[in-house]
Coordinates of C-alpha atoms in Angstrom, one line a residue:
Chain A
X1 CA 77.4 25.8 -59.3
X2 CA 74.9 22.9 -59.9
X3 CA 74.2 21.2 -56.6
X4 CA 74.7 24.1 -54.2
X5 CA 71.5 25.6 -54.2
X6 CA 70.4 24.3 -51.0
X7 CA 72.6 26.3 -49.0
X8 CA 71.1 29.4 -50.1
X9 CA 67.9 28.9 -52.0
X10 CA 65.7 29.0 -48.8
X11 CA 66.5 32.7 -47.9
X12 CA 64.7 34.2 -50.6
X13 CA 62.8 31.3 -52.2
X14 CA 61.7 29.0 -49.6
X15 CA 58.5 30.3 -48.4
X16 CA 57.4 30.2 -52.3
X17 CA 58.7 27.2 -52.8
X18 CA 56.4 25.8 -50.1
X19 CA 53.7 27.9 -50.8
X20 CA 53.6 26.3 -54.9
X21 CA 53.9 22.8 -53.1
X22 CA 51.0 23.3 -51.2
X23 CA 49.1 24.5 -54.1
X24 CA 50.6 21.4 -56.3
X25 CA 48.7 19.3 -53.7
X26 CA 45.5 21.1 -54.5
X27 CA 45.4 20.1 -58.3
X28 CA 42.5 17.3 -59.1
X29 CA 43.1 14.1 -58.8
X30 CA 41.9 11.1 -60.9
X31 CA 38.9 10.2 -58.5
X32 CA 38.0 14.1 -58.8
X33 CA 37.7 13.8 -62.6
X34 CA 35.8 10.5 -62.3
X35 CA 33.1 12.1 -60.1
X36 CA 33.2 14.8 -63.0
X37 CA 32.9 12.9 -65.5
X38 CA 29.8 11.3 -63.9
X39 CA 28.1 14.6 -64.0
X40 CA 24.6 15.2 -65.9
X41 CA 24.5 18.5 -66.1
X42 CA 26.8 21.8 -65.5
X43 CA 25.2 22.7 -62.0
X44 CA 26.1 19.0 -61.1
X45 CA 30.1 20.1 -62.4
X46 CA 29.2 23.1 -60.0
X47 CA 28.5 21.3 -56.9
X48 CA 31.5 18.3 -57.5
X49 CA 33.9 21.8 -57.8
X50 CA 32.5 23.3 -54.3
X51 CA 34.8 20.4 -52.6
X52 CA 38.0 21.8 -54.4
X53 CA 39.9 24.7 -54.6
X54 CA 37.8 26.4 -57.2
X55 CA 34.4 26.2 -54.4
X56 CA 34.9 29.7 -53.8
X57 CA 35.1 31.1 -57.1
X58 CA 32.1 29.4 -58.4
X59 CA 29.7 29.3 -55.5
X60 CA 28.2 33.0 -56.2
X61 CA 27.6 32.1 -60.1
X62 CA 23.9 31.8 -60.6
X63 CA 22.4 28.7 -62.9
X64 CA 21.9 28.2 -65.7
X65 CA 25.9 28.1 -65.9
X66 CA 27.9 28.4 -68.9
X67 CA 31.5 26.4 -69.9
X68 CA 32.6 29.8 -70.6
X69 CA 32.0 30.6 -66.9
X70 CA 33.6 28.0 -65.4
X71 CA 36.5 28.6 -67.4
X72 CA 36.5 32.3 -66.5
X73 CA 35.9 31.3 -62.7
X74 CA 38.6 29.0 -62.7
X75 CA 41.2 30.9 -64.2
X76 CA 40.6 33.6 -61.6
X77 CA 42.2 31.3 -58.9
X78 CA 45.0 30.9 -60.9
X79 CA 45.8 34.6 -61.3
X80 CA 45.2 35.1 -57.5
X81 CA 47.7 32.2 -56.8
X82 CA 50.3 33.6 -59.1
X83 CA 49.8 37.3 -57.7
X84 CA 50.5 36.1 -54.2
X85 CA 53.7 34.6 -55.3
X86 CA 54.6 37.9 -57.7
X87 CA 54.4 40.1 -54.8
X88 CA 56.3 37.9 -52.1
X89 CA 59.0 37.5 -54.8
X90 CA 62.8 38.9 -55.3
X91 CA 65.0 39.2 -57.8
X92 CA 65.4 37.0 -59.7
X93 CA 62.5 34.9 -59.2
X94 CA 60.2 37.7 -59.6
X95 CA 61.5 38.1 -63.2
X96 CA 61.2 34.5 -63.5
X97 CA 57.5 34.7 -62.9
X98 CA 57.1 38.0 -65.1
X99 CA 58.4 35.8 -68.0
X100 CA 55.3 33.1 -67.4
X101 CA 53.1 36.3 -68.1
X102 CA 54.3 37.1 -71.6
X103 CA 53.0 34.3 -73.5
X104 CA 49.4 35.6 -72.6
X105 CA 50.6 38.8 -73.0
X106 CA 51.1 38.2 -76.6
X107 CA 47.9 36.6 -76.8
X108 CA 46.2 39.5 -75.7
X109 CA 47.7 41.7 -78.0
X110 CA 47.0 39.6 -80.8
X111 CA 43.2 39.3 -79.8
X112 CA 42.9 42.9 -79.5
X113 CA 44.5 43.8 -82.9
X114 CA 42.5 41.0 -84.8
X115 CA 39.2 42.1 -82.8
X116 CA 39.9 45.8 -84.1
X117 CA 40.8 44.7 -87.6
X118 CA 36.9 43.4 -87.4
X119 CA 35.4 46.3 -86.2
X120 CA 34.5 44.7 -83.0
X121 CA 34.5 47.0 -79.7
X122 CA 37.2 47.5 -77.6
X123 CA 35.7 46.8 -74.5
X124 CA 34.2 43.8 -75.5
X125 CA 37.8 42.6 -76.4
X126 CA 39.3 43.8 -73.2
X127 CA 36.8 41.4 -71.2
X128 CA 37.8 38.6 -73.0
X129 CA 41.6 39.0 -72.5
X130 CA 43.2 36.6 -70.6
X131 CA 43.9 38.2 -67.0
X132 CA 47.6 37.3 -66.6
X133 CA 48.0 39.2 -69.8
X134 CA 46.9 42.3 -69.1
X135 CA 49.1 45.9 -68.9
X136 CA 48.2 49.6 -68.6
X137 CA 47.9 50.7 -72.2
X138 CA 46.6 47.6 -73.6
X139 CA 43.1 49.6 -75.1
X140 CA 45.5 51.8 -77.1
X141 CA 46.3 48.9 -79.2
X142 CA 42.9 49.6 -81.2
X143 CA 44.2 52.6 -83.2
X144 CA 47.5 50.9 -84.6
X145 CA 47.0 50.4 -88.3
X146 CA 50.3 48.7 -89.0
X147 CA 53.0 46.9 -86.7
X148 CA 55.1 49.8 -86.6
X149 CA 52.9 52.1 -85.5
X150 CA 51.8 48.9 -83.0
X151 CA 55.4 49.2 -81.7
X152 CA 55.8 52.8 -81.5
X153 CA 52.4 53.9 -80.0
X154 CA 52.2 51.1 -77.2
X155 CA 54.3 48.3 -76.9
X156 CA 57.7 50.2 -77.0
X157 CA 56.9 50.6 -73.2
X158 CA 56.0 47.1 -72.5
X159 CA 58.4 43.8 -71.7
X160 CA 57.1 42.7 -75.3
X161 CA 59.2 45.6 -76.8
X162 CA 62.3 43.9 -77.5
X163 CA 60.7 40.8 -79.6
X164 CA 59.5 43.0 -81.8
X165 CA 62.8 43.6 -83.8
X166 CA 61.6 41.0 -86.5
X167 CA 58.3 42.2 -87.0
X168 CA 58.5 45.9 -87.4
X169 CA 57.1 46.3 -91.0
X170 CA 54.8 49.1 -92.3
X171 CA 52.5 46.3 -93.8
X172 CA 49.2 46.7 -93.1
X173 CA 47.6 44.4 -90.3
X174 CA 45.9 41.6 -91.9
X175 CA 44.5 38.1 -90.9
X176 CA 47.6 36.4 -92.3
X177 CA 50.3 39.2 -91.1
X178 CA 48.7 39.2 -87.4
X179 CA 49.2 35.2 -87.6
X180 CA 52.6 35.7 -88.4
X181 CA 53.2 38.2 -86.1
X182 CA 51.7 36.2 -83.2
X183 CA 54.3 33.3 -83.8
X184 CA 57.1 35.5 -84.5
X185 CA 57.1 37.1 -80.9
X186 CA 56.4 33.8 -79.3
X187 CA 59.4 32.5 -80.9
X188 CA 61.2 35.5 -79.7
X189 CA 59.8 35.3 -76.1
X190 CA 60.3 31.5 -76.0
X191 CA 64.4 31.9 -77.3
X192 CA 64.8 35.1 -74.2
X193 CA 63.2 33.0 -71.8
X194 CA 65.7 29.9 -72.9
X195 CA 68.5 32.3 -72.6
X196 CA 67.4 33.9 -69.2
X197 CA 66.6 30.2 -67.5
X198 CA 70.4 29.3 -69.1
X199 CA 71.9 32.2 -67.2
X200 CA 70.3 31.1 -64.1
X201 CA 71.9 28.3 -64.2
X202 CA 71.8 25.4 -61.6
X203 CA 68.7 22.8 -61.6
X204 CA 66.6 25.8 -63.0
X205 CA 68.5 26.1 -66.1
X206 CA 68.6 22.1 -66.4
X207 CA 64.4 21.5 -65.8
X208 CA 63.6 24.6 -67.7
X209 CA 66.0 24.1 -71.0
X210 CA 64.3 20.8 -71.1
X211 CA 60.5 22.1 -70.6
X212 CA 61.2 24.9 -73.1
X213 CA 62.8 22.8 -75.8
X214 CA 59.7 20.9 -75.3
X215 CA 57.9 23.7 -76.0
X216 CA 59.8 24.9 -78.8
X217 CA 59.0 21.5 -80.5
X218 CA 55.5 21.0 -80.0
X219 CA 54.9 24.8 -81.7
X220 CA 57.1 23.6 -84.4
X221 CA 54.7 20.7 -85.0
X222 CA 51.5 22.6 -84.4
X223 CA 52.8 25.2 -87.0
X224 CA 53.7 22.9 -89.3
X225 CA 50.1 21.1 -89.3
X226 CA 48.4 24.1 -89.2
X227 CA 49.9 25.6 -92.1
X228 CA 49.7 22.4 -94.3
X229 CA 47.2 23.5 -97.2
X230 CA 47.4 27.4 -96.5
X231 CA 49.3 29.8 -98.4
X232 CA 52.4 30.2 -95.5
X233 CA 55.4 29.2 -98.0
X234 CA 58.1 26.8 -96.6
X235 CA 60.2 29.9 -96.1
X236 CA 58.0 31.6 -93.7
X237 CA 57.1 28.6 -92.2
X238 CA 60.5 27.9 -91.3
X239 CA 61.6 31.5 -89.7
X240 CA 58.2 30.5 -87.1
X241 CA 60.1 27.8 -86.2
X242 CA 62.4 28.4 -82.6
X243 CA 66.3 28.6 -82.6
X244 CA 66.7 25.7 -79.9
X245 CA 65.3 22.3 -79.0
X246 CA 65.5 18.5 -80.0
X247 CA 64.3 19.4 -83.7
X248 CA 66.8 22.3 -84.1
X249 CA 67.8 22.7 -86.9
X250 CA 67.7 19.3 -88.8
X251 CA 64.2 18.4 -88.0
X252 CA 63.0 22.1 -89.0
X253 CA 64.5 21.4 -92.2
X254 CA 62.4 18.5 -92.7
X255 CA 59.0 19.8 -91.2
X256 CA 59.4 23.2 -93.2
X257 CA 58.8 20.7 -96.4
X258 CA 56.2 18.8 -94.8
X259 CA 52.8 18.6 -97.0
X260 CA 50.7 16.4 -95.0
X261 CA 50.6 15.1 -91.7
X262 CA 51.9 11.3 -92.5
X263 CA 55.3 13.3 -93.7
X264 CA 55.2 15.0 -90.5
X265 CA 55.3 11.6 -88.6
X266 CA 57.9 10.4 -90.7
X267 CA 60.2 13.5 -89.4
X268 CA 59.0 13.1 -86.1
X269 CA 59.4 9.6 -85.3
X270 CA 63.3 10.1 -86.0
X271 CA 63.5 11.7 -82.6
X272 CA 62.8 8.9 -79.8
X273 CA 61.2 11.3 -77.2
X274 CA 58.4 11.8 -80.2
X275 CA 58.6 8.5 -81.4
X276 CA 56.5 7.4 -78.2
X277 CA 53.8 10.0 -79.3
X278 CA 53.5 9.3 -82.8
X279 CA 53.1 5.7 -82.1
X280 CA 49.9 6.2 -80.2
X281 CA 48.2 7.4 -83.3
X282 CA 47.0 5.6 -86.5
X283 CA 48.5 6.9 -89.9
X284 CA 46.4 9.7 -91.2
X285 CA 45.1 10.6 -88.0
X286 CA 45.8 13.8 -86.0
X287 CA 42.8 14.1 -83.7
X288 CA 44.9 12.4 -80.5
X289 CA 48.1 14.2 -81.3
X290 CA 47.4 17.4 -78.8
X291 CA 46.1 14.4 -76.5
X292 CA 49.5 13.2 -76.9
X293 CA 51.4 16.3 -76.6
X294 CA 49.6 17.3 -73.3
X295 CA 50.1 14.1 -71.7
X296 CA 54.0 14.1 -72.4
X297 CA 53.8 17.8 -71.4
X298 CA 52.2 16.7 -67.9
X299 CA 54.5 14.3 -67.7
X300 CA 57.3 16.1 -67.7
X301 CA 56.3 18.8 -65.3
X302 CA 55.4 16.8 -62.9
X303 CA 58.8 15.6 -62.9
X304 CA 59.9 19.2 -62.0
X305 CA 58.6 18.8 -58.3
X306 CA 60.7 15.5 -57.7
X307 CA 63.7 18.3 -57.6
X308 CA 64.5 20.7 -54.8
X309 CA 65.7 24.3 -55.0
X310 CA 64.7 25.7 -58.2
X311 CA 62.2 28.1 -59.9
X312 CA 60.8 25.4 -62.5
X313 CA 58.4 24.3 -60.1
X314 CA 56.5 27.8 -60.3
X315 CA 56.5 27.2 -64.3
X316 CA 55.2 23.5 -63.8
X317 CA 52.4 24.5 -61.2
X318 CA 51.2 27.4 -63.8
X319 CA 51.2 25.3 -66.7
X320 CA 49.7 22.3 -64.8
X321 CA 46.7 24.7 -63.2
X322 CA 46.1 25.7 -67.5
X323 CA 46.1 22.0 -68.1
X324 CA 43.4 21.4 -65.6
X325 CA 41.5 24.2 -66.6
X326 CA 41.5 23.1 -69.8
X327 CA 40.2 19.6 -68.7
X328 CA 37.3 21.0 -66.8
X329 CA 36.5 23.2 -70.0
X330 CA 36.6 19.8 -71.6
X331 CA 34.6 18.0 -69.5
X332 CA 31.8 20.9 -69.3
X333 CA 31.8 21.0 -73.0
X334 CA 30.8 17.1 -73.3
X335 CA 28.4 17.2 -70.2
X336 CA 26.8 20.4 -72.1
X337 CA 26.6 18.6 -75.6
X338 CA 25.6 15.3 -74.3
X339 CA 28.5 13.6 -75.3
X340 CA 29.8 12.0 -72.2
X341 CA 31.4 9.0 -74.5
X342 CA 34.0 11.4 -75.4
X343 CA 35.0 12.9 -72.7
X344 CA 38.6 10.7 -72.5
X345 CA 39.4 11.9 -75.9
X346 CA 40.9 14.7 -74.1
X347 CA 41.4 14.7 -70.5
X348 CA 45.0 14.9 -69.3
X349 CA 45.5 12.9 -65.7
X350 CA 47.9 14.4 -63.8
X351 CA 48.3 11.9 -60.5
Chain B
X1 CA -42.5 3.6 -135.4
X2 CA -41.7 1.4 -132.4
X3 CA -38.7 0.1 -134.3
X4 CA -37.7 3.8 -134.5
X5 CA -38.0 4.2 -130.6
X6 CA -36.7 1.2 -130.1
X7 CA -33.6 2.2 -131.9
X8 CA -33.4 5.4 -130.0
X9 CA -33.8 3.8 -126.7
X10 CA -30.8 1.9 -127.6
X11 CA -28.6 4.6 -128.6
X12 CA -29.9 6.3 -125.2
X13 CA -28.8 3.2 -123.1
X14 CA -25.5 2.9 -125.1
X15 CA -24.7 7.0 -124.4
X16 CA -25.8 6.6 -120.9
X17 CA -23.7 3.3 -120.8
X18 CA -20.7 5.1 -122.7
X19 CA -21.0 8.0 -119.8
X20 CA -21.0 5.8 -116.8
X21 CA -18.2 3.6 -118.4
X22 CA -16.3 7.3 -119.0
X23 CA -17.3 8.1 -115.2
X24 CA -15.6 4.6 -114.0
X25 CA -12.8 5.3 -115.9
X26 CA -12.4 9.0 -115.0
X27 CA -13.0 7.5 -110.8
X28 CA -10.4 4.8 -111.9
X29 CA -7.9 7.5 -113.1
X30 CA -8.3 9.8 -110.1
X31 CA -8.3 6.9 -108.0
X32 CA -4.9 6.0 -109.6
X33 CA -3.7 9.5 -109.0
X34 CA -5.0 9.8 -105.4
X35 CA -2.6 6.5 -104.7
X36 CA 0.4 8.1 -106.5
X37 CA 0.1 11.1 -104.3
X38 CA 0.0 9.2 -101.2
X39 CA 2.7 7.0 -102.0
X40 CA 4.5 10.0 -103.2
X41 CA 4.0 11.9 -99.6
X42 CA 5.2 8.6 -98.0
X43 CA 7.9 8.4 -99.9
X44 CA 8.7 12.5 -99.1
X45 CA 8.1 11.9 -95.1
X46 CA 10.3 9.2 -95.1
X47 CA 13.1 11.1 -96.7
X48 CA 12.5 13.9 -94.6
X49 CA 12.9 12.0 -91.4
X50 CA 16.0 10.8 -92.8
X51 CA 17.2 14.0 -93.5
X52 CA 16.5 15.1 -90.0
X53 CA 18.4 12.9 -88.7
X54 CA 21.2 13.2 -90.6
X55 CA 21.5 17.1 -89.9
X56 CA 21.3 16.4 -86.2
X57 CA 24.3 13.7 -86.5
X58 CA 26.0 16.6 -88.7
X59 CA 25.2 19.6 -86.3
X60 CA 26.3 17.7 -83.1
X61 CA 29.5 16.6 -84.8
X62 CA 30.0 20.2 -86.0
X63 CA 29.7 21.5 -82.5
X64 CA 31.6 19.1 -81.2
X65 CA 34.5 19.6 -83.2
X66 CA 34.2 23.1 -82.7
X67 CA 34.6 22.1 -78.9
X68 CA 37.8 20.1 -79.5
X69 CA 39.1 23.2 -81.8
X70 CA 38.5 25.5 -79.0
X71 CA 40.4 23.0 -76.9
X72 CA 43.2 22.4 -78.9
X73 CA 43.8 26.7 -79.9
X74 CA 42.6 27.9 -76.5
X75 CA 39.6 30.2 -75.5
X76 CA 41.2 33.3 -77.1
X77 CA 41.7 32.3 -80.4
X78 CA 38.2 30.7 -80.9
X79 CA 35.4 33.0 -79.4
X80 CA 32.6 34.9 -80.9
X81 CA 34.4 38.3 -80.1
X82 CA 36.4 37.3 -83.2
X83 CA 33.5 37.4 -86.0
X84 CA 34.0 40.1 -88.3
X85 CA 31.1 42.9 -88.5
X86 CA 32.4 44.4 -91.4
X87 CA 30.2 44.6 -94.2
X88 CA 31.0 41.9 -96.5
X89 CA 29.3 39.6 -98.9
X90 CA 27.7 36.2 -97.8
X91 CA 29.7 33.2 -98.6
X92 CA 26.7 31.0 -99.7
X93 CA 23.6 32.4 -101.2
X94 CA 19.5 30.4 -101.7
X95 CA 17.6 30.7 -104.5
X96 CA 14.1 30.0 -104.3
X97 CA 12.2 29.1 -107.5
X98 CA 8.4 30.3 -107.6
X99 CA 6.8 27.1 -109.5
X100 CA 3.8 25.1 -108.5
X101 CA 6.4 23.4 -106.4
X102 CA 8.8 25.7 -104.7
X103 CA 12.4 24.6 -105.2
X104 CA 15.4 25.7 -103.1
X105 CA 18.8 26.0 -104.7
X106 CA 21.9 26.7 -102.5
X107 CA 24.5 28.4 -104.2
X108 CA 27.9 27.9 -102.0
X109 CA 31.1 29.8 -101.9
X110 CA 29.8 32.6 -104.8
X111 CA 32.7 34.7 -104.2
X112 CA 32.2 38.3 -105.6
X113 CA 35.1 39.4 -105.0
X114 CA 38.6 37.8 -106.1
X115 CA 38.1 35.8 -109.4
X116 CA 34.8 36.8 -109.8
X117 CA 34.1 33.4 -110.6
X118 CA 30.8 31.8 -109.0
X119 CA 30.5 28.2 -108.2
X120 CA 26.9 26.9 -108.3
X121 CA 26.3 23.5 -106.0
X122 CA 22.5 23.3 -106.4
X123 CA 21.0 20.4 -104.5
X124 CA 18.2 20.2 -106.9
X125 CA 19.5 17.2 -109.0
X126 CA 17.9 18.1 -112.2
X127 CA 20.1 21.2 -112.8
X128 CA 23.0 18.9 -112.3
X129 CA 25.7 19.4 -114.9
X130 CA 26.6 16.1 -116.9
X131 CA 23.1 14.6 -115.5
X132 CA 22.9 11.2 -117.3
X133 CA 19.5 12.3 -118.2
X134 CA 21.3 15.3 -120.7
X135 CA 21.9 14.1 -124.0
X136 CA 25.3 13.8 -125.1
X137 CA 27.3 12.3 -128.6
X138 CA 30.5 10.5 -127.4
X139 CA 33.3 11.1 -130.0
X140 CA 36.3 9.4 -129.4
X141 CA 39.3 11.9 -128.9
X142 CA 37.4 14.9 -128.7
X143 CA 35.7 13.0 -125.8
X144 CA 38.8 12.4 -123.9
X145 CA 40.2 16.3 -125.0
X146 CA 36.9 17.7 -123.1
X147 CA 37.5 14.7 -120.1
X148 CA 40.8 16.5 -119.1
X149 CA 39.5 19.5 -119.7
X150 CA 36.7 19.2 -117.4
X151 CA 39.1 17.8 -115.2
X152 CA 41.1 20.8 -115.2
X153 CA 38.2 23.3 -114.9
X154 CA 36.9 21.3 -111.4
X155 CA 40.2 21.4 -109.9
X156 CA 40.7 25.1 -110.5
X157 CA 37.1 24.9 -108.7
X158 CA 38.5 22.9 -105.9
X159 CA 41.3 25.2 -105.4
X160 CA 38.6 28.3 -105.6
X161 CA 36.4 26.5 -102.9
X162 CA 39.5 25.7 -101.0
X163 CA 40.7 29.4 -101.0
X164 CA 37.0 30.5 -100.2
X165 CA 37.0 27.9 -97.2
X166 CA 40.4 29.2 -95.9
X167 CA 39.1 33.1 -96.3
X168 CA 36.0 32.2 -93.9
X169 CA 38.1 30.5 -91.2
X170 CA 40.7 33.8 -91.1
X171 CA 38.7 35.2 -88.7
X172 CA 40.6 32.7 -85.8
X173 CA 43.9 33.4 -87.5
X174 CA 45.8 32.3 -90.5
X175 CA 46.9 29.1 -89.1
X176 CA 44.0 26.8 -87.5
X177 CA 43.7 23.8 -86.5
X178 CA 42.3 20.7 -89.0
X179 CA 39.3 20.2 -86.1
X180 CA 38.2 23.7 -87.0
X181 CA 38.4 22.7 -90.4
X182 CA 36.6 19.6 -89.5
X183 CA 33.9 21.5 -88.0
X184 CA 33.5 23.7 -91.0
X185 CA 32.8 20.9 -93.0
X186 CA 30.4 19.7 -90.9
X187 CA 28.0 22.9 -90.7
X188 CA 28.6 23.1 -94.6
X189 CA 27.2 19.5 -95.0
X190 CA 24.7 20.3 -92.3
X191 CA 23.6 23.3 -94.6
X192 CA 23.2 21.4 -97.7
X193 CA 21.1 19.0 -95.7
X194 CA 18.9 21.9 -94.7
X195 CA 18.1 22.7 -98.1
X196 CA 17.4 19.4 -99.4
X197 CA 15.0 19.1 -96.2
X198 CA 13.5 22.6 -97.6
X199 CA 12.7 20.8 -101.2
X200 CA 11.6 17.6 -99.5
X201 CA 8.9 19.5 -97.4
X202 CA 7.9 21.5 -100.3
X203 CA 7.3 17.9 -101.9
X204 CA 5.5 16.8 -99.2
X205 CA 3.0 19.7 -98.8
X206 CA 2.6 19.3 -102.5
X207 CA 1.8 15.6 -102.4
X208 CA -0.4 16.3 -99.2
X209 CA -2.2 18.8 -100.7
X210 CA -3.0 16.2 -104.2
X211 CA -4.5 14.0 -101.1
X212 CA -6.8 16.3 -99.5
X213 CA -8.0 18.1 -103.1
X214 CA -11.3 17.1 -104.0

């Protein structure tokens, strides 16, 4: 029953909740970002990061640094934190933490399949995979010719197997089919995660429902905008939207027929939480939409820490770290390209 | 006798004067040609520097848009390991015409598969269709029909180009961010500018050769 988690949560989850709140305190602040924005080159960024939690991960990297190196090393910190929490977790928290990885597994599967289609070396592709999305038989993905083989040979023994029921065709894998596969898998994953959180009940269910609904709505908007002017039909586009969220089902009906960004704006402005996001942009503009969505996501993730005795803090921490890594990547790119005046176009401050 | 000699001397003098007038006229003509070459060189140099600034700015914009796209879509979706290593025909080709002054022409989005239509977008102004210099008789009614037929052809060509652009971006996935499309357009414009720079350099070198020739 909701409200009585305080009696029992700490038995199994108390230690890890304390750990994750400690990690949350290590996230970069506005002062840190202001210092980073003043850097002249990537070595300066490395020097400023040496005083943060990323210090030990970057200290042995030789100059000249590259932006991808900074992103890779900072991601290792995220992975280490996650693995420490996972190995200490018991059920159902361990299943909850596993769900956080499935999105990265889907991205890795698509990377390997796409790279193989383009005749790239499998080892080269595996090096680029996200460490949180790795699984044992990932290299075997390279032998599959269509989705049925992909499932039968490799993915049937992975946690992604249940998500393939809507993807099983014998059509050869090409760029558009792979994109449809990616979005269909992610849709199935989000819906499964949503149902799992609902089963957990309590504060976890309430907070995670809000966060996952926002994720589903944001994906619907991104799919719509990215598919404008492509060969993706309206019916196919609608099939990629998740079956939950604020926009489900009427918003999805309207988004499916949008042909430009202003029509998307017209649909989204009917929903008060998204009206504020679109009000920050001028008509015809989509450049700032990503930043506006990220800012709203960060606001909701930070609110998750205001309540105790639930699992959503783990999800929130992972997402905040990923946003922090995105910020660091952006700052590094702007410094490397000598475009420091554009740094604030995409940096999202958290605290 | 002395009168004949005088006439001869006079005629010789006239010939000498004619020759010296011719030499003067020739010198004036060459001087004029030299000034023309200098002007042409300076004009080409000015335009060359303007084009260099333009290409630097476009490339900067393109790289920034690419970084924005990577930020939006994620590093797993936009990286060099996704580039296609399979054999495929070039989307754009460059033709070099070996003339007195070499000229470069860019053919963008020439698709050898698919519909088999080639779209030539030469940066050489003389070869543009519908150039005002090409004589055309206007006929009322017929001209309007030709104009709507031309519009349809242009629309069809635009559609083909959109498809070719989408095809080249499909290495990063079927649904890509508008920022990636923006980056593609920036690099495309930079490529056109580079060909213009090559043509301008060719004109510059030709004008410089004209100045230094004796």
